[in-house]
Amino acid sequence: MVNGQKQDEIFEQLKEMLNSIRFGSITLIVQDGKLIQIEKNEKVRFK
């Protein structure tokens, strides 16, 4: 896992992503038991 300060930064980034996305997905990439990347895929829908 990550240290406390880094963990707070990760949670803050995730909160911002979740608040800004309307349609899509957020993917956490883990390697050797550690979070190494966060991907945000957002879809734009035309009705």
mmCIF file of N, CA and C in Angstrom:
data_model
loop_
_atom_site.group_PDB
_atom_site.id
_atom_site.type_symbol
_atom_site.label_atom_id
_atom_site.label_comp_id
_atom_site.label_asym_id
_atom_site.label_seq_id
_atom_site.Cartn_x
_atom_site.Cartn_y
_atom_site.Cartn_z
ATOM 1 N N MET A 1 0.842 -1.189 0.000
ATOM 2 C CA MET A 1 0.000 0.000 0.000
ATOM 3 C C MET A 1 0.878 1.241 0.000
ATOM 4 N N VAL A 2 0.288 2.384 0.127
ATOM 5 C CA VAL A 2 1.021 3.652 0.083
ATOM 6 C C VAL A 2 0.998 4.305 1.450
ATOM 7 N N ASN A 3 1.914 5.248 1.665
ATOM 8 C CA ASN A 3 1.942 5.923 2.960
ATOM 9 C C ASN A 3 0.727 6.834 3.124
ATOM 10 N N GLY A 4 0.497 7.324 4.329
ATOM 11 C CA GLY A 4 -0.704 8.091 4.662
ATOM 12 C C GLY A 4 -0.909 9.333 3.820
ATOM 13 N N GLN A 5 0.149 10.127 3.625
ATOM 14 C CA GLN A 5 0.021 11.368 2.856
ATOM 15 C C GLN A 5 -0.308 11.053 1.401
ATOM 16 N N LYS A 6 0.376 10.097 0.812
ATOM 17 C CA LYS A 6 0.120 9.714 -0.573
ATOM 18 C C LYS A 6 -1.296 9.157 -0.701
ATOM 19 N N GLN A 7 -1.734 8.400 0.278
ATOM 20 C CA GLN A 7 -3.074 7.832 0.274
ATOM 21 C C GLN A 7 -4.124 8.943 0.275
ATOM 22 N N ASP A 8 -3.905 9.989 1.054
ATOM 23 C CA ASP A 8 -4.829 11.123 1.078
ATOM 24 C C ASP A 8 -4.911 11.792 -0.291
ATOM 25 N N GLU A 9 -3.757 11.930 -0.965
ATOM 26 C CA GLU A 9 -3.727 12.520 -2.306
ATOM 27 C C GLU A 9 -4.509 11.660 -3.297
ATOM 28 N N ILE A 10 -4.351 10.364 -3.192
ATOM 29 C CA ILE A 10 -5.059 9.439 -4.089
ATOM 30 C C ILE A 10 -6.560 9.546 -3.864
ATOM 31 N N PHE A 11 -7.006 9.534 -2.615
ATOM 32 C CA PHE A 11 -8.437 9.638 -2.324
ATOM 33 C C PHE A 11 -9.005 10.968 -2.804
ATOM 34 N N GLU A 12 -8.232 12.040 -2.657
ATOM 35 C CA GLU A 12 -8.686 13.353 -3.126
ATOM 36 C C GLU A 12 -8.830 13.358 -4.648
ATOM 37 N N GLN A 13 -7.879 12.770 -5.342
ATOM 38 C CA GLN A 13 -7.941 12.682 -6.800
ATOM 39 C C GLN A 13 -9.146 11.851 -7.237
ATOM 40 N N LEU A 14 -9.387 10.744 -6.553
ATOM 41 C CA LEU A 14 -10.551 9.906 -6.872
ATOM 42 C C LEU A 14 -11.862 10.658 -6.647
ATOM 43 N N LYS A 15 -11.940 11.421 -5.557
ATOM 44 C CA LYS A 15 -13.142 12.216 -5.283
ATOM 45 C C LYS A 15 -13.395 13.221 -6.398
ATOM 46 N N GLU A 16 -12.339 13.904 -6.832
ATOM 47 C CA GLU A 16 -12.479 14.880 -7.915
ATOM 48 C C GLU A 16 -12.951 14.214 -9.207
ATOM 49 N N MET A 17 -12.372 13.067 -9.508
ATOM 50 C CA MET A 17 -12.774 12.339 -10.717
ATOM 51 C C MET A 17 -14.236 11.904 -10.635
ATOM 52 N N LEU A 18 -14.634 11.360 -9.504
ATOM 53 C CA LEU A 18 -16.015 10.896 -9.340
ATOM 54 C C LEU A 18 -17.009 12.053 -9.422
ATOM 55 N N ASN A 19 -16.634 13.204 -8.905
ATOM 56 C CA ASN A 19 -17.521 14.365 -8.948
ATOM 57 C C ASN A 19 -17.633 14.970 -10.337
ATOM 58 N N SER A 20 -16.638 14.746 -11.183
ATOM 59 C CA SER A 20 -16.632 15.386 -12.496
ATOM 60 C C SER A 20 -17.134 14.495 -13.629
ATOM 61 N N ILE A 21 -17.335 13.222 -13.377
ATOM 62 C CA ILE A 21 -17.724 12.302 -14.449
ATOM 63 C C ILE A 21 -19.242 12.120 -14.462
ATOM 64 N N ARG A 22 -19.824 12.121 -15.665
ATOM 65 C CA ARG A 22 -21.264 11.882 -15.798
ATOM 66 C C ARG A 22 -21.541 10.483 -16.315
ATOM 67 N N PHE A 23 -20.851 10.098 -17.379
ATOM 68 C CA PHE A 23 -20.983 8.762 -17.956
ATOM 69 C C PHE A 23 -19.589 8.237 -18.246
ATOM 70 N N GLY A 24 -19.286 7.034 -17.814
ATOM 71 C CA GLY A 24 -17.983 6.458 -18.104
ATOM 72 C C GLY A 24 -17.508 5.565 -16.977
ATOM 73 N N SER A 25 -16.184 5.478 -16.867
ATOM 74 C CA SER A 25 -15.621 4.588 -15.856
ATOM 75 C C SER A 25 -14.310 5.146 -15.320
ATOM 76 N N ILE A 26 -13.980 4.729 -14.107
ATOM 77 C CA ILE A 26 -12.699 5.040 -13.496
ATOM 78 C C ILE A 26 -12.069 3.698 -13.152
ATOM 79 N N THR A 27 -10.843 3.486 -13.630
ATOM 80 C CA THR A 27 -10.162 2.209 -13.458
ATOM 81 C C THR A 27 -8.912 2.410 -12.616
ATOM 82 N N LEU A 28 -8.748 1.551 -11.614
ATOM 83 C CA LEU A 28 -7.541 1.566 -10.791
ATOM 84 C C LEU A 28 -6.613 0.465 -11.289
ATOM 85 N N ILE A 29 -5.363 0.814 -11.594
ATOM 86 C CA ILE A 29 -4.379 -0.144 -12.068
ATOM 87 C C ILE A 29 -3.434 -0.465 -10.912
ATOM 88 N N VAL A 30 -3.352 -1.746 -10.576
ATOM 89 C CA VAL A 30 -2.544 -2.206 -9.447
ATOM 90 C C VAL A 30 -1.448 -3.129 -9.965
ATOM 91 N N GLN A 31 -0.227 -2.931 -9.462
ATOM 92 C CA GLN A 31 0.891 -3.792 -9.822
ATOM 93 C C GLN A 31 1.648 -4.143 -8.552
ATOM 94 N N ASP A 32 1.896 -5.400 -8.349
ATOM 95 C CA ASP A 32 2.591 -5.877 -7.139
ATOM 96 C C ASP A 32 1.924 -5.387 -5.864
ATOM 97 N N GLY A 33 0.598 -5.318 -5.877
ATOM 98 C CA GLY A 33 -0.152 -4.915 -4.699
ATOM 99 C C GLY A 33 -0.167 -3.421 -4.442
ATOM 100 N N LYS A 34 0.342 -2.610 -5.391
ATOM 101 C CA LYS A 34 0.394 -1.152 -5.216
ATOM 102 C C LYS A 34 -0.348 -0.469 -6.352
ATOM 103 N N LEU A 35 -1.090 0.565 -6.011
ATOM 104 C CA LEU A 35 -1.778 1.374 -7.008
ATOM 105 C C LEU A 35 -0.737 2.158 -7.790
ATOM 106 N N ILE A 36 -0.734 1.982 -9.107
ATOM 107 C CA ILE A 36 0.269 2.687 -9.914
ATOM 108 C C ILE A 36 -0.355 3.674 -10.891
ATOM 109 N N GLN A 37 -1.669 3.537 -11.141
ATOM 110 C CA GLN A 37 -2.277 4.407 -12.146
ATOM 111 C C GLN A 37 -3.784 4.458 -11.956
ATOM 112 N N ILE A 38 -4.368 5.604 -12.280
ATOM 113 C CA ILE A 38 -5.819 5.778 -12.299
ATOM 114 C C ILE A 38 -6.192 6.264 -13.687
ATOM 115 N N GLU A 39 -7.154 5.584 -14.320
ATOM 116 C CA GLU A 39 -7.610 5.977 -15.650
ATOM 117 C C GLU A 39 -9.070 6.397 -15.579
ATOM 118 N N LYS A 40 -9.399 7.483 -16.266
ATOM 119 C CA LYS A 40 -10.776 7.955 -16.337
ATOM 120 C C LYS A 40 -11.195 7.956 -17.803
ATOM 121 N N ASN A 41 -12.226 7.193 -18.123
ATOM 122 C CA ASN A 41 -12.778 7.146 -19.467
ATOM 123 C C ASN A 41 -14.173 7.738 -19.407
ATOM 124 N N GLU A 42 -14.357 8.851 -20.085
ATOM 125 C CA GLU A 42 -15.649 9.522 -20.034
ATOM 126 C C GLU A 42 -16.316 9.461 -21.405
ATOM 127 N N LYS A 43 -17.581 9.159 -21.396
ATOM 128 C CA LYS A 43 -18.353 9.091 -22.619
ATOM 129 C C LYS A 43 -19.198 10.364 -22.757
ATOM 130 N N VAL A 44 -19.322 10.819 -23.975
ATOM 131 C CA VAL A 44 -20.180 11.960 -24.266
ATOM 132 C C VAL A 44 -21.338 11.433 -25.093
ATOM 133 N N ARG A 45 -22.542 11.591 -24.578
ATOM 134 C CA ARG A 45 -23.724 11.065 -25.259
ATOM 135 C C ARG A 45 -24.528 12.200 -25.867
ATOM 136 N N PHE A 46 -24.933 11.995 -27.097
ATOM 137 C CA PHE A 46 -25.783 12.949 -27.801
ATOM 138 C C PHE A 46 -27.166 12.326 -27.916
ATOM 139 N N LYS A 47 -28.159 13.017 -27.399
ATOM 140 C CA LYS A 47 -29.523 12.480 -27.403
ATOM 141 C C LYS A 47 -30.279 12.962 -28.599
#
